[in-house]
Amino acid sequence: MVSAGPYQHQAADSAYHFASAAIAAGHNVDRVFFYHDGVNNGTRLTTPPQDDRNIVARWSALATEYEVDLVLCVAAAQRRGLVDEGEAKRNGKDADNLAPGFRISGLGQLIESAIECDRLITFGD
């Protein structure tokens, strides 16, 4: 679980590097759940300077390459202005803004992961 935004402090970077290292070592990382300000890792509108790391793009690439389910908490996402196509239509917004590989769902996804996994590791507040 990631509960800090991509550029707040080291938590999102640490979570990404941990997940990448776990996969490289042969472990399964089925899902990463983004909660509180962590949902900001899923916006496609992030545009870091060219000489800076692009944390959102890293997450998207991880999802694509290793089929990792990147889930944003629906309540936290809505509060912070992150919407997928369905939520945008439902709430009268003119566009969606999720980065590739991310999806919005509820806390049930976190609970399901916690039940099914060997370990739940939290990065951030």
PDB file of C-alpha atoms in Angstrom:
ATOM      1  CA  MET A   1       0.000   0.000   0.000  1.00  0.00           C
ATOM      2  CA  VAL A   2       1.272   3.443  -0.926  1.00  0.00           C
ATOM      3  CA  SER A   3      -0.202   6.373   0.987  1.00  0.00           C
ATOM      4  CA  ALA A   4       2.120   9.195  -0.082  1.00  0.00           C
ATOM      5  CA  GLY A   5       2.147  11.199  -3.282  1.00  0.00           C
ATOM      6  CA  PRO A   6       4.812  10.724  -5.934  1.00  0.00           C
ATOM      7  CA  TYR A   7       6.856  13.782  -4.994  1.00  0.00           C
ATOM      8  CA  GLN A   8       6.007  14.286  -1.295  1.00  0.00           C
ATOM      9  CA  HIS A   9       8.946  12.256  -0.033  1.00  0.00           C
ATOM     10  CA  GLN A  10      10.718   8.958  -0.715  1.00  0.00           C
ATOM     11  CA  ALA A  11       7.762   6.623  -0.010  1.00  0.00           C
ATOM     12  CA  ALA A  12       6.475   6.250  -3.594  1.00  0.00           C
ATOM     13  CA  ASP A  13      10.013   5.727  -4.939  1.00  0.00           C
ATOM     14  CA  SER A  14      10.737   3.189  -2.208  1.00  0.00           C
ATOM     15  CA  ALA A  15       7.517   1.304  -2.925  1.00  0.00           C
ATOM     16  CA  TYR A  16       8.281   1.181  -6.643  1.00  0.00           C
ATOM     17  CA  HIS A  17      11.858  -0.024  -6.091  1.00  0.00           C
ATOM     18  CA  PHE A  18      10.690  -2.598  -3.533  1.00  0.00           C
ATOM     19  CA  ALA A  19       8.047  -3.977  -5.921  1.00  0.00           C
ATOM     20  CA  SER A  20      10.546  -4.078  -8.798  1.00  0.00           C
ATOM     21  CA  ALA A  21      13.153  -5.859  -6.675  1.00  0.00           C
ATOM     22  CA  ALA A  22      10.589  -8.366  -5.385  1.00  0.00           C
ATOM     23  CA  ILE A  23       9.513  -9.199  -8.939  1.00  0.00           C
ATOM     24  CA  ALA A  24      13.141  -9.478 -10.077  1.00  0.00           C
ATOM     25  CA  ALA A  25      13.766 -11.922  -7.213  1.00  0.00           C
ATOM     26  CA  GLY A  26      10.917 -14.130  -8.416  1.00  0.00           C
ATOM     27  CA  HIS A  27       8.173 -13.008  -6.052  1.00  0.00           C
ATOM     28  CA  ASN A  28       4.651 -12.126  -7.138  1.00  0.00           C
ATOM     29  CA  VAL A  29       3.383  -8.601  -6.705  1.00  0.00           C
ATOM     30  CA  ASP A  30      -0.245  -8.910  -7.727  1.00  0.00           C
ATOM     31  CA  ARG A  31      -1.547  -5.539  -6.603  1.00  0.00           C
ATOM     32  CA  VAL A  32      -0.420  -2.178  -5.292  1.00  0.00           C
ATOM     33  CA  PHE A  33      -3.146  -0.216  -3.524  1.00  0.00           C
ATOM     34  CA  PHE A  34      -2.833   3.576  -3.452  1.00  0.00           C
ATOM     35  CA  TYR A  35      -4.547   5.319  -0.550  1.00  0.00           C
ATOM     36  CA  HIS A  36      -4.791   8.873   0.822  1.00  0.00           C
ATOM     37  CA  ASP A  37      -2.342  11.142  -1.063  1.00  0.00           C
ATOM     38  CA  GLY A  38      -0.854   8.029  -2.641  1.00  0.00           C
ATOM     39  CA  VAL A  39      -3.607   8.154  -5.265  1.00  0.00           C
ATOM     40  CA  ASN A  40      -1.698  11.046  -6.838  1.00  0.00           C
ATOM     41  CA  ASN A  41       0.715   8.433  -8.183  1.00  0.00           C
ATOM     42  CA  GLY A  42      -1.992   7.579 -10.705  1.00  0.00           C
ATOM     43  CA  THR A  43      -2.550  10.856 -12.521  1.00  0.00           C
ATOM     44  CA  ARG A  44      -1.553  11.018 -16.168  1.00  0.00           C
ATOM     45  CA  LEU A  45      -1.214  14.800 -15.848  1.00  0.00           C
ATOM     46  CA  THR A  46       2.026  14.647 -13.871  1.00  0.00           C
ATOM     47  CA  THR A  47       4.777  16.276 -15.932  1.00  0.00           C
ATOM     48  CA  PRO A  48       8.108  16.225 -14.096  1.00  0.00           C
ATOM     49  CA  PRO A  49      11.132  18.042 -15.568  1.00  0.00           C
ATOM     50  CA  GLN A  50      13.066  15.973 -18.113  1.00  0.00           C
ATOM     51  CA  ASP A  51      16.004  15.500 -15.745  1.00  0.00           C
ATOM     52  CA  ASP A  52      13.768  14.226 -12.906  1.00  0.00           C
ATOM     53  CA  ARG A  53      12.373  10.754 -12.338  1.00  0.00           C
ATOM     54  CA  ASN A  54       8.875  10.109 -13.651  1.00  0.00           C
ATOM     55  CA  ILE A  55       7.349   8.020 -10.890  1.00  0.00           C
ATOM     56  CA  VAL A  56       3.936   7.738 -12.544  1.00  0.00           C
ATOM     57  CA  ALA A  57       5.498   6.425 -15.769  1.00  0.00           C
ATOM     58  CA  ARG A  58       7.524   3.912 -13.742  1.00  0.00           C
ATOM     59  CA  TRP A  59       4.355   2.553 -12.120  1.00  0.00           C
ATOM     60  CA  SER A  60       2.587   2.376 -15.491  1.00  0.00           C
ATOM     61  CA  ALA A  61       5.497   0.450 -17.006  1.00  0.00           C
ATOM     62  CA  LEU A  62       5.549  -1.973 -14.059  1.00  0.00           C
ATOM     63  CA  ALA A  63       1.829  -2.611 -14.484  1.00  0.00           C
ATOM     64  CA  THR A  64       2.202  -3.250 -18.193  1.00  0.00           C
ATOM     65  CA  GLU A  65       5.308  -5.412 -18.062  1.00  0.00           C
ATOM     66  CA  TYR A  66       4.383  -7.569 -15.048  1.00  0.00           C
ATOM     67  CA  GLU A  67       0.571  -7.308 -14.984  1.00  0.00           C
ATOM     68  CA  VAL A  68       0.568  -5.647 -11.575  1.00  0.00           C
ATOM     69  CA  ASP A  69      -2.885  -4.355 -10.621  1.00  0.00           C
ATOM     70  CA  LEU A  70      -2.521  -0.673  -9.639  1.00  0.00           C
ATOM     71  CA  VAL A  71      -5.627   0.335  -7.687  1.00  0.00           C
ATOM     72  CA  LEU A  72      -6.529   3.833  -6.513  1.00  0.00           C
ATOM     73  CA  CYS A  73      -8.957   4.123  -3.597  1.00  0.00           C
ATOM     74  CA  VAL A  74     -12.140   5.574  -5.080  1.00  0.00           C
ATOM     75  CA  ALA A  75     -12.934   7.923  -2.171  1.00  0.00           C
ATOM     76  CA  ALA A  76      -9.377   9.236  -1.918  1.00  0.00           C
ATOM     77  CA  ALA A  77      -9.176   9.645  -5.695  1.00  0.00           C
ATOM     78  CA  GLN A  78     -12.443  11.571  -5.940  1.00  0.00           C
ATOM     79  CA  ARG A  79     -11.397  13.915  -3.146  1.00  0.00           C
ATOM     80  CA  ARG A  80      -8.193  14.687  -5.044  1.00  0.00           C
ATOM     81  CA  GLY A  81      -9.735  15.067  -8.490  1.00  0.00           C
ATOM     82  CA  LEU A  82      -8.653  11.761 -10.010  1.00  0.00           C
ATOM     83  CA  VAL A  83     -11.322  10.113 -12.125  1.00  0.00           C
ATOM     84  CA  ASP A  84     -11.516   7.326 -14.671  1.00  0.00           C
ATOM     85  CA  GLU A  85     -13.845   7.528 -17.654  1.00  0.00           C
ATOM     86  CA  GLY A  86     -16.829   6.125 -15.740  1.00  0.00           C
ATOM     87  CA  GLU A  87     -16.375   8.404 -12.727  1.00  0.00           C
ATOM     88  CA  ALA A  88     -15.897  11.408 -15.013  1.00  0.00           C
ATOM     89  CA  LYS A  89     -19.213  10.746 -16.764  1.00  0.00           C
ATOM     90  CA  ARG A  90     -21.022   9.951 -13.521  1.00  0.00           C
ATOM     91  CA  ASN A  91     -19.836  13.201 -11.938  1.00  0.00           C
ATOM     92  CA  GLY A  92     -20.253  15.498 -14.934  1.00  0.00           C
ATOM     93  CA  LYS A  93     -16.533  15.993 -15.574  1.00  0.00           C
ATOM     94  CA  ASP A  94     -15.273  16.693 -19.078  1.00  0.00           C
ATOM     95  CA  ALA A  95     -12.261  14.355 -18.940  1.00  0.00           C
ATOM     96  CA  ASP A  96     -10.621  11.506 -17.075  1.00  0.00           C
ATOM     97  CA  ASN A  97      -7.038  11.680 -15.855  1.00  0.00           C
ATOM     98  CA  LEU A  98      -5.777   8.221 -14.883  1.00  0.00           C
ATOM     99  CA  ALA A  99      -2.374   7.118 -16.110  1.00  0.00           C
ATOM    100  CA  PRO A 100      -2.167   3.841 -18.048  1.00  0.00           C
ATOM    101  CA  GLY A 101      -2.231   0.756 -15.844  1.00  0.00           C
ATOM    102  CA  PHE A 102      -4.149   2.372 -12.981  1.00  0.00           C
ATOM    103  CA  ARG A 103      -7.770   1.777 -12.069  1.00  0.00           C
ATOM    104  CA  ILE A 104     -10.163   3.031  -9.414  1.00  0.00           C
ATOM    105  CA  SER A 105     -11.847   0.712  -6.942  1.00  0.00           C
ATOM    106  CA  GLY A 106     -12.842   0.478  -3.297  1.00  0.00           C
ATOM    107  CA  LEU A 107     -11.183  -0.573  -0.073  1.00  0.00           C
ATOM    108  CA  GLY A 108     -12.430  -4.102  -0.702  1.00  0.00           C
ATOM    109  CA  GLN A 109      -9.472  -4.507  -3.062  1.00  0.00           C
ATOM    110  CA  LEU A 110      -7.082  -3.699  -0.209  1.00  0.00           C
ATOM    111  CA  ILE A 111      -8.856  -6.141   2.127  1.00  0.00           C
ATOM    112  CA  GLU A 112      -8.831  -8.868  -0.524  1.00  0.00           C
ATOM    113  CA  SER A 113      -5.103  -8.371  -1.092  1.00  0.00           C
ATOM    114  CA  ALA A 114      -4.378  -8.412   2.632  1.00  0.00           C
ATOM    115  CA  ILE A 115      -6.212 -11.730   2.981  1.00  0.00           C
ATOM    116  CA  GLU A 116      -4.596 -13.369  -0.047  1.00  0.00           C
ATOM    117  CA  CYS A 117      -1.002 -12.162   0.246  1.00  0.00           C
ATOM    118  CA  ASP A 118       1.845 -13.322   2.449  1.00  0.00           C
ATOM    119  CA  ARG A 119       2.689  -9.766   3.501  1.00  0.00           C
ATOM    120  CA  LEU A 120       1.151  -6.331   3.276  1.00  0.00           C
ATOM    121  CA  ILE A 121       3.772  -3.613   3.280  1.00  0.00           C
ATOM    122  CA  THR A 122       2.886   0.049   3.729  1.00  0.00           C
ATOM    123  CA  PHE A 123       4.879   2.936   2.297  1.00  0.00           C
ATOM    124  CA  GLY A 124       4.075   6.451   3.478  1.00  0.00           C
ATOM    125  CA  ASP A 125       2.146   7.961   6.351  1.00  0.00           C
TER     126      ASP A 125
END
